[in-house]
Coordinates of C-alpha atoms in Angstrom, one line a residue:
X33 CA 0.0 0.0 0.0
X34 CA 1.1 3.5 -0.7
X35 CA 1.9 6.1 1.9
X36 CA -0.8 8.3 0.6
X37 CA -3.1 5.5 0.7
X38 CA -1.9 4.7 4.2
X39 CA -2.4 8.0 5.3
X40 CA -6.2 7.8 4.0
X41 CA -6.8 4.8 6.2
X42 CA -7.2 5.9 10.1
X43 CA -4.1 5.4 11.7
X44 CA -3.2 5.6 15.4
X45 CA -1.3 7.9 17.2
X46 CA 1.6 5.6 17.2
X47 CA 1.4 4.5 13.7
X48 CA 1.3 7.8 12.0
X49 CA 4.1 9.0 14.2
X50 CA 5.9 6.3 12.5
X51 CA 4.9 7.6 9.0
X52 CA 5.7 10.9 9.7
X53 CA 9.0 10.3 11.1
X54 CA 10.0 7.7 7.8
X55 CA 8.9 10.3 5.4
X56 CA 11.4 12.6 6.9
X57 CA 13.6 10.2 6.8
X58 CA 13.7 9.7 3.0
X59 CA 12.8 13.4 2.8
X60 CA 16.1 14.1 4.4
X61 CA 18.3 11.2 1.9
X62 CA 16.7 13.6 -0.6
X63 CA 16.8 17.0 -0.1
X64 CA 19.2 17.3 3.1
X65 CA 18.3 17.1 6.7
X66 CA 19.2 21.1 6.8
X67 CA 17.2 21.1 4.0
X68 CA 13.9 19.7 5.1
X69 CA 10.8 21.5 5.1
X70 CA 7.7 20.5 6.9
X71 CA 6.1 21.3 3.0
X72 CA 8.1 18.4 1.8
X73 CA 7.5 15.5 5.2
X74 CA 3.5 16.4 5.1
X75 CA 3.6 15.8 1.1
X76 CA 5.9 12.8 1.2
X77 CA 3.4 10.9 4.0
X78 CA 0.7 12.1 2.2
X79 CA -0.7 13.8 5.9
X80 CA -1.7 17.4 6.5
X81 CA 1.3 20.3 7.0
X82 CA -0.1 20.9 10.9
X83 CA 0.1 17.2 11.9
X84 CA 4.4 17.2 10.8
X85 CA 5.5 18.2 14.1
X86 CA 2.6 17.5 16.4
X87 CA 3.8 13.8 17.2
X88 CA 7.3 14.7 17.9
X89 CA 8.2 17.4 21.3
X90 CA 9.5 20.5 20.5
X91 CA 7.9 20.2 16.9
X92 CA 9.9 20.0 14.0
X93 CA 12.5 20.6 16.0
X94 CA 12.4 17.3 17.8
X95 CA 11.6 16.1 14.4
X96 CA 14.9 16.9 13.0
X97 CA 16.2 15.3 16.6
X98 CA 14.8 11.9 16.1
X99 CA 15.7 11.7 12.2
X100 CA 18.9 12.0 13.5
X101 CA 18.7 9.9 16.3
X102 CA 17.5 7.0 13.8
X103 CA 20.5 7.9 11.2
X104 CA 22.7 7.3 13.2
X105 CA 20.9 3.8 14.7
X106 CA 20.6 2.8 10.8
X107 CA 24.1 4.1 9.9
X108 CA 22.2 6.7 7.1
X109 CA 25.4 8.1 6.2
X110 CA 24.1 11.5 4.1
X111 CA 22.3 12.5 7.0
X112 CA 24.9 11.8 9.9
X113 CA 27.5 14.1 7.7
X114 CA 25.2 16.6 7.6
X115 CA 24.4 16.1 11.7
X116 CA 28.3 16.0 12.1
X117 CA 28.6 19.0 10.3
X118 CA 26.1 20.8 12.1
X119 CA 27.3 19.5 15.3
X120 CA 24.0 17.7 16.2
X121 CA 24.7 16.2 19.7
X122 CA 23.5 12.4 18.3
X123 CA 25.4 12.8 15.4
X124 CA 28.6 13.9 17.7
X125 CA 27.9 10.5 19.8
X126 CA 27.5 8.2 16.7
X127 CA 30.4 5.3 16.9
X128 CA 33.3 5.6 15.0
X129 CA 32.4 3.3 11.9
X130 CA 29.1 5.2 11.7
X131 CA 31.3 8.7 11.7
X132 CA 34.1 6.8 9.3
X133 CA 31.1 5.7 7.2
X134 CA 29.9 9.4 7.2
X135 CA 33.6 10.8 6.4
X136 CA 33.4 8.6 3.4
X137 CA 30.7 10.3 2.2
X138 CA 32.0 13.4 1.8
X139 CA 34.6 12.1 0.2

């Protein structure tokens, strides 16, 4: 099933926490973590602009936090560059083949 079809269906709390929080994901492999909008998260999980940041505390801001935070769990290396760049906290504690895969990246 689709993500825009998913998002038709009702979804629980939990679930379309998830859905938001994977289209940022592949929002972020796309156009950048920096990059992200909440424009392009709503669009990609097919969901309304308001409902991007209500799942997550501190709104997008805690958005961006647990992208990050699952990056570096899945070893995403375009998004832990940018998080190392930007001196993100998770992306600073990320283990050193996540940061070497990261490095290699840029390279």
């Amino acid at each position: 099933m689709k993500e825009k079809d998913m998002a038709r269906v009702k979804l629980s709390a939990p679930e379309r926490r998830e859905l938001i929080l994977e289209a940022a994901i592949e929002t972020a492999l796309a156009v950048g973590w920096r990059s992200m909008t909440r424009d392009h998260i709503a669009e990609r999980a097919g969901v309304a602009c308001g409902l991007v940041g209500q799942y997550f505390d501190g709104g997008m801001t805690g958005l961006r936090d647990e992208v990050m935070r699952k990056a570096v769990l899945r070893g995403l290396a375009p998004i832990v560059a940018e998080g190392l760049a930007s001196r993100h906290a998770e992306a600073l504690q990320a283990s050193r083949a996540v940061k070497r895969k990261a490095a290699a990246y840029l390279a």
